[in-house]
Short mmCIF file of C-alpha atoms and ligand atoms in Angstrom, two decimals:
data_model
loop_
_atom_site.label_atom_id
_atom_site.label_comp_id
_atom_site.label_asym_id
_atom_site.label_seq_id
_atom_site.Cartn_x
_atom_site.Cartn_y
_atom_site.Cartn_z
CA UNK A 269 48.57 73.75 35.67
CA UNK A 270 50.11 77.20 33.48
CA UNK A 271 53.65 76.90 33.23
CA UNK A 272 54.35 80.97 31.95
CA UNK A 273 57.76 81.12 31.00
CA UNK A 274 59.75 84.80 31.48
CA UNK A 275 60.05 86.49 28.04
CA UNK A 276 63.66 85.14 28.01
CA UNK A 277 63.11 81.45 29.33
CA UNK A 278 65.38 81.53 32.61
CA UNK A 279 62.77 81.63 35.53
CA UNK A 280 58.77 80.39 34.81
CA UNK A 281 55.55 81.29 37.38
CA UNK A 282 53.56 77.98 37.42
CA UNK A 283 50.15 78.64 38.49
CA UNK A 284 46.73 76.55 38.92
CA UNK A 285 48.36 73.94 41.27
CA UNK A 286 47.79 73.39 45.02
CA UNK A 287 51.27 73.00 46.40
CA UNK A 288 49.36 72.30 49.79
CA UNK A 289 48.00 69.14 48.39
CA UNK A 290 49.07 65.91 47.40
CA UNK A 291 50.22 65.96 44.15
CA UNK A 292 49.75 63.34 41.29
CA UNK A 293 52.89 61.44 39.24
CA UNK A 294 52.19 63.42 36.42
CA UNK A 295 51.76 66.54 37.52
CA UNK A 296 55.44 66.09 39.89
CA UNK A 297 56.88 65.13 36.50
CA UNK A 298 55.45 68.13 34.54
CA UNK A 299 56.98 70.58 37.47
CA UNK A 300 60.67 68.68 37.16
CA UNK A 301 60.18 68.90 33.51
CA UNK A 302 59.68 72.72 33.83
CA UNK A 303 62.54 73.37 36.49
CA UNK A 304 65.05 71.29 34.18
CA UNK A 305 64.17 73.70 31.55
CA UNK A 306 63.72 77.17 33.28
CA UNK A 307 65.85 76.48 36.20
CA UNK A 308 64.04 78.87 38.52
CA UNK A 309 60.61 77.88 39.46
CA UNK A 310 58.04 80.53 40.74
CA UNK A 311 54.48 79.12 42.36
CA UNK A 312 52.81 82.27 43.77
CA UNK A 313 49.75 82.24 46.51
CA UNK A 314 50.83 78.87 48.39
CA UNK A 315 50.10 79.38 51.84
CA UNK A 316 51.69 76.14 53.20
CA UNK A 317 52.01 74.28 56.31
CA UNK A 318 56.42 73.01 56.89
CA UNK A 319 54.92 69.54 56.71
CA UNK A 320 53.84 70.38 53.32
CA UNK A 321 56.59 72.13 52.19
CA UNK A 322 58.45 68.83 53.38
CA UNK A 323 56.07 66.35 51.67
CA UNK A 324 57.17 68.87 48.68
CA UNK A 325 60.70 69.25 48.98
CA UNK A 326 60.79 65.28 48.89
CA UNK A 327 58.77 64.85 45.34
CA UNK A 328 62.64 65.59 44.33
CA UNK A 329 64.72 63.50 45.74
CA UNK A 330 66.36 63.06 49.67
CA UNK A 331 66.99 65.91 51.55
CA UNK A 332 70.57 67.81 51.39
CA UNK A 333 72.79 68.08 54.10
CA UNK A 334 72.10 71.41 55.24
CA UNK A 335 75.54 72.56 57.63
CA UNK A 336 75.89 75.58 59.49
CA UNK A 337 72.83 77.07 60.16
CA UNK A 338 70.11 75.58 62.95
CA UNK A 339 67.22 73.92 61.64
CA UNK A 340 63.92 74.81 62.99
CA UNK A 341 62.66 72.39 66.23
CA UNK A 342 61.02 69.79 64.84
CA UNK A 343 61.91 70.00 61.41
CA UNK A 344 65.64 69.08 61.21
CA UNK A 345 65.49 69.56 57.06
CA UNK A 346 63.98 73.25 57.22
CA UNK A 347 65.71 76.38 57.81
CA UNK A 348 64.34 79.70 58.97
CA UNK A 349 65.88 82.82 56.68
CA UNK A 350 65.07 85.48 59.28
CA UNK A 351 65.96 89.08 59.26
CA UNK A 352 64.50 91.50 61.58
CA UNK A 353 63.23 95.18 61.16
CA UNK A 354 66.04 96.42 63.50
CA UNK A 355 68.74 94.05 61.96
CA UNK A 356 71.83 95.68 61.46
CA UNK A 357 73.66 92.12 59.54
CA UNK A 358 73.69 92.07 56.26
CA UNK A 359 70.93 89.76 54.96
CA UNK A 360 71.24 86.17 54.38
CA UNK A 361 73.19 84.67 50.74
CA UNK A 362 73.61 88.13 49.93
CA UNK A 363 76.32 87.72 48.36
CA UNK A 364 76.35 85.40 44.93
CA UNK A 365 76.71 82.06 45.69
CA UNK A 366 75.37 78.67 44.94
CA UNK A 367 74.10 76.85 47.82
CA UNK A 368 76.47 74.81 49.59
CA UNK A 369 78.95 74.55 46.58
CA UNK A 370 81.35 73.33 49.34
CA UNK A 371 80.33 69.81 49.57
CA UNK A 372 81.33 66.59 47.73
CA UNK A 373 77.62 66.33 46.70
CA UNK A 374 75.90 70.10 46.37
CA UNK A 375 72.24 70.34 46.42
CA UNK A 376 70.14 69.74 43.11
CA UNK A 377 67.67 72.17 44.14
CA UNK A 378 67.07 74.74 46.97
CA UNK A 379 63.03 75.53 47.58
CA UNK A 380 62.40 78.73 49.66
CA UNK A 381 59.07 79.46 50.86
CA UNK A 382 58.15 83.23 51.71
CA UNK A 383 56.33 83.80 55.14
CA UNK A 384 56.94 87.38 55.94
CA UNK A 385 57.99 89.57 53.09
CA UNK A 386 59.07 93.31 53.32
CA UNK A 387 57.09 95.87 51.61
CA UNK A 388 60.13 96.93 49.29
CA UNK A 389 63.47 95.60 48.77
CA UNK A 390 64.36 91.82 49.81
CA UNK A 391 64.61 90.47 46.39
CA UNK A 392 66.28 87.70 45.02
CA UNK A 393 68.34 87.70 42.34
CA UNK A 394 69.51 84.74 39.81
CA UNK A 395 72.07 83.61 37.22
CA UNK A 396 72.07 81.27 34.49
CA UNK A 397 74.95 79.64 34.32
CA UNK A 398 74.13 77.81 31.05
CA UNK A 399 74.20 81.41 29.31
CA UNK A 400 76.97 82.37 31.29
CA UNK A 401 78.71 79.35 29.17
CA UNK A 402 77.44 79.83 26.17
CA UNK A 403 78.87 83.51 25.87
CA UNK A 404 82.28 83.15 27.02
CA UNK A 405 84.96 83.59 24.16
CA UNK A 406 86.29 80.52 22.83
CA UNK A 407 89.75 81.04 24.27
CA UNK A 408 88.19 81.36 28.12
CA UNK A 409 85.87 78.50 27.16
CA UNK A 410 88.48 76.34 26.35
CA UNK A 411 90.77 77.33 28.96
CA UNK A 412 88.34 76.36 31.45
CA UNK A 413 87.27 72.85 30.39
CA UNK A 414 89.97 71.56 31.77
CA UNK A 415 90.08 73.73 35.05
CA UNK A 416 89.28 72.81 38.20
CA UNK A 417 88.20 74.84 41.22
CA UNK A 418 88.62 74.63 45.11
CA UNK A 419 85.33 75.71 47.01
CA UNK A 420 85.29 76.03 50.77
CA UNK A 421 82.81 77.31 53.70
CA UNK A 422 85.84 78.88 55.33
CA UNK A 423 84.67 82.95 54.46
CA UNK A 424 81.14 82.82 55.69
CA UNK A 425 80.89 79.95 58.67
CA UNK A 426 84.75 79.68 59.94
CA UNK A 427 84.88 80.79 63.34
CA UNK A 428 85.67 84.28 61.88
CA UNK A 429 83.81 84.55 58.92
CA UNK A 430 81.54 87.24 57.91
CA UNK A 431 78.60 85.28 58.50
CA UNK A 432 79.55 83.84 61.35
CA UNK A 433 81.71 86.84 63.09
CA UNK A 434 81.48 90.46 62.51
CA UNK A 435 79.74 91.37 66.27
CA UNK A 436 76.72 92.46 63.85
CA UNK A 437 73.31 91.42 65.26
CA UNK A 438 71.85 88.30 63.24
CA UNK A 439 68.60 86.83 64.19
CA UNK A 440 69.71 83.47 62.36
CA UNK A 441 71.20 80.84 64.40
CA UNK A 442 74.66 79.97 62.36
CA UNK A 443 76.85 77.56 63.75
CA UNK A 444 80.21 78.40 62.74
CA UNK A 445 83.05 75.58 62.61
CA UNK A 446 86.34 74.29 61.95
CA UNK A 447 84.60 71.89 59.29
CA UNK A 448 84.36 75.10 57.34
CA UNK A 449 87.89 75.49 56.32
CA UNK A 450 88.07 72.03 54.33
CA UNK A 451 88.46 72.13 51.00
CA UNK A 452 86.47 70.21 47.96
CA UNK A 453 87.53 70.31 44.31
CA UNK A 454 84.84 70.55 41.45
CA UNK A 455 85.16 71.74 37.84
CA UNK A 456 84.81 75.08 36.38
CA UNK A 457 82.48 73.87 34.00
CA UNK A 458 79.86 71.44 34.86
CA UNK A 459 77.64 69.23 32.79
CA UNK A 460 74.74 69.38 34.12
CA UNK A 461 73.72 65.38 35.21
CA UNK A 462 70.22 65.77 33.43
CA UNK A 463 70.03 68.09 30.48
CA UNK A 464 73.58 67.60 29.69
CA UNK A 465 74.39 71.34 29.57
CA UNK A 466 77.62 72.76 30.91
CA UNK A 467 77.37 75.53 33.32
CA UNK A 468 79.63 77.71 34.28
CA UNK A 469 79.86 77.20 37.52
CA UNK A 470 82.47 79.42 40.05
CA UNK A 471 81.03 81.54 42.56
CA UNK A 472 82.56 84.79 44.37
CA UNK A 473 81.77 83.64 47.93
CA UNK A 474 82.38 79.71 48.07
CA UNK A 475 85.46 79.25 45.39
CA UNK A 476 88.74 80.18 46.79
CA UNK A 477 91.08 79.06 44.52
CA UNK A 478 92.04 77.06 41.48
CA UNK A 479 94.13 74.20 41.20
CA UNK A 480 96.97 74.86 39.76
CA UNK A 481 97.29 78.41 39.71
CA UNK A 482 99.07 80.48 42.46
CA UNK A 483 96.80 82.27 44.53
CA UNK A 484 96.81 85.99 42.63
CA UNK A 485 96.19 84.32 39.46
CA UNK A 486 93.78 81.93 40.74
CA UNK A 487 91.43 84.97 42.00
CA UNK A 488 92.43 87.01 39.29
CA UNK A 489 90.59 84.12 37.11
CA UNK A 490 87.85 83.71 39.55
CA UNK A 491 86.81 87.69 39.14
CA UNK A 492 86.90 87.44 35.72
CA UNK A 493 85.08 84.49 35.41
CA UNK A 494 82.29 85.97 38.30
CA UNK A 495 82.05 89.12 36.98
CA UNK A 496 80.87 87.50 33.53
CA UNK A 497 78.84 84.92 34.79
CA UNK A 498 77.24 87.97 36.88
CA UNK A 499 76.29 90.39 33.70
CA UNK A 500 72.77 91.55 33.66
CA UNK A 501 71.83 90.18 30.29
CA UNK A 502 72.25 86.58 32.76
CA UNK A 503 69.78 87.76 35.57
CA UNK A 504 66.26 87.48 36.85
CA UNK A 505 65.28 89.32 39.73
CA UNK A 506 62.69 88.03 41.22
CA UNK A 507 60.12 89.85 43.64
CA UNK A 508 58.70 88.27 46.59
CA UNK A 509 54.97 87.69 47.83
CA UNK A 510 53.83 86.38 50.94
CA UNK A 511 53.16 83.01 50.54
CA UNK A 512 55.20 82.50 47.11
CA UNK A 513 57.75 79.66 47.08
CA UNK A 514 60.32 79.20 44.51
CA UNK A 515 62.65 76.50 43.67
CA UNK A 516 65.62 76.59 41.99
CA UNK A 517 68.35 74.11 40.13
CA UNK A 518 71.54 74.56 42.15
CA UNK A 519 73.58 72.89 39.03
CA UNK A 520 73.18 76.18 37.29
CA UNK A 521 71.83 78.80 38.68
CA UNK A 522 74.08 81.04 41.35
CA UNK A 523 71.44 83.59 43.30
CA UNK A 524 72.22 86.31 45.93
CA UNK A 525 69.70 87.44 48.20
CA UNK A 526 69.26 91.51 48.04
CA UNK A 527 68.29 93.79 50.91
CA UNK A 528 67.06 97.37 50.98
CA UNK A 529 64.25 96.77 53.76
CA UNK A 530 65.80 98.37 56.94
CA UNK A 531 62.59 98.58 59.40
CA UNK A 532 60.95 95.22 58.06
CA UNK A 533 61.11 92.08 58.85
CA UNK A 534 61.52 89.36 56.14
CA UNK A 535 61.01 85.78 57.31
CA UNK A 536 61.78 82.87 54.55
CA UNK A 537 61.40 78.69 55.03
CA UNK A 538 64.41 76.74 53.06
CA UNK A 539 64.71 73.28 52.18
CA UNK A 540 67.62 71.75 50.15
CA UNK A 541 67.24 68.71 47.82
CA UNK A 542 70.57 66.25 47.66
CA UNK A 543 72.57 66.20 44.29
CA UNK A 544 75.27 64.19 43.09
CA UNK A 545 79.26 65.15 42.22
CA UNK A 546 79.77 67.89 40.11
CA UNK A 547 81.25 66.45 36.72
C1 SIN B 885 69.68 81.98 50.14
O1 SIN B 885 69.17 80.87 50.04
O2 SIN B 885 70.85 82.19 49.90
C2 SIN B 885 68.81 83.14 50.58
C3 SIN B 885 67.97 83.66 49.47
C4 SIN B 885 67.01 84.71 49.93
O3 SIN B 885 66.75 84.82 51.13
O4 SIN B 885 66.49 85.43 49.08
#
């Protein structure tokens, strides 16, 4: 197995293993190694079957809870990311988010598997959150140790959110709900339950407040703290094959899907591994 690292370390292409096949102890272990280190995970040319991608998915851990959008038949831990060539929705997570940051218990990782990929456009972009961290100025650092955030569901999958509602087209079958406007508290800055680093970790489309502060000030905090954690120096974009799956560490890395393929169809297989409370 090649574990190539992007010049900068955030994201890694691991190459010369079969994701199709059963895989040993060691090599599982060398993969989690290089996720908990590079955070986004690219295996390119892995035509696989769902129950593989399943057998997969479960090398790390349970399956998350995976709310508001309708698994495939059959498969009740696999979504379908579907957009088609006359779509007229905008596409999937495109706006920055990290997954289901909502619940008591977000996902660890998310693993996306690419069946139909436009010919341009339908990237995906990441951020590191550990960076984002790192380079905030020690009087935002240290007024946000202490800070916690509310997240909710309520703007994308309440009855009239812009996921949900809208009247656009959308070949995705969301189930919007009331459940959606409950609110869950997690910190501002997380420390990440394995490697111990904190993360910033606030996110444009799923935190809607924070505690504390009245609701101007609150956002006010939340765009500055989104629109720093969102610099380029913090990004990877990363470009799609057929085939390619990638897996990613929801503890600190936000991503926004990216469109830019009107006419094509782009169809994607998700799975969601179950984490633990943000602390
Ligand atoms: C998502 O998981 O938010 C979608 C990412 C993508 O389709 O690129």
């Amino acid at each position: 197995m090649n574990i190539e690292p992007q010049p900068n370390g955030f994201g890694a292409s691991i190459t010369g293993v079969d994701l199709s096949q059963q895989l040993s102890d060691d090599t599982v272990r060398r993969i989690r190694k290089a996720w908990l280190r590079h955070m986004v995970l690219c295996f390119p040319n892995q035509p696989l079957m769902l129950s593989e991608l399943e057998r997969f998915t479960r090398y790390f851990g349970e399956y998350g809870d995976d709310p508001y959008v309708t698994p495939i038949d059959g498969h009740p831990n696999v979504i379908e990311i579907r957009r088609e060539a006359q779509e007229n929705a905008s596409p999937f997570g495109s706006s920055w988010h990290s997954d289901w940051s909502f619940q008591a218990t977000p996902p660890s990782a998310t693993i996306l598997h690419a069946r139909e990929v436009p010919p341009y456009g339908g990237d995906t972009l990441y951020a590191d959150g550990y960076r984002a961290f790192d380079a905030l100025t020690a009087e935002l650092r240290a007024r946000c140790q202490g800070l916690t955030a509310i997240h909710s569901a309520r703007r994308p999958y309440s009855h009239a959110g812009f996921v949900a509602g809208g009247g656009k087209h959308r070949s995705m079958k969301i189930r919007p709900s009331d459940t959606a406007l409950a609110t869950q508290r997690h910190p501002v800055v997380r420390t990440h339950p394995e490697t111990q680093r904190k993360a910033l970790w606030v996110n444009p489309v799923y935190t809607v407040g924070i505690e504390g502060l009245g609701a101007q000030e609150g956002q006010a905090l939340i765009q500055q703290l989104c629109g720093h954690a969102l610099r380029d120096e913090f990004i990877y974009r990363h470009r799609w094959q057929p085939h390619m799956l990638t897996m990613w560490d929801n503890r600190c890395v936000q991503h926004c899907a990216q469109g830019g393929y009107d006419g094509h169809r782009r169809i994607m297989y998700r799975t969601t591994v179950a984490g633990d409370a943000p602390c």
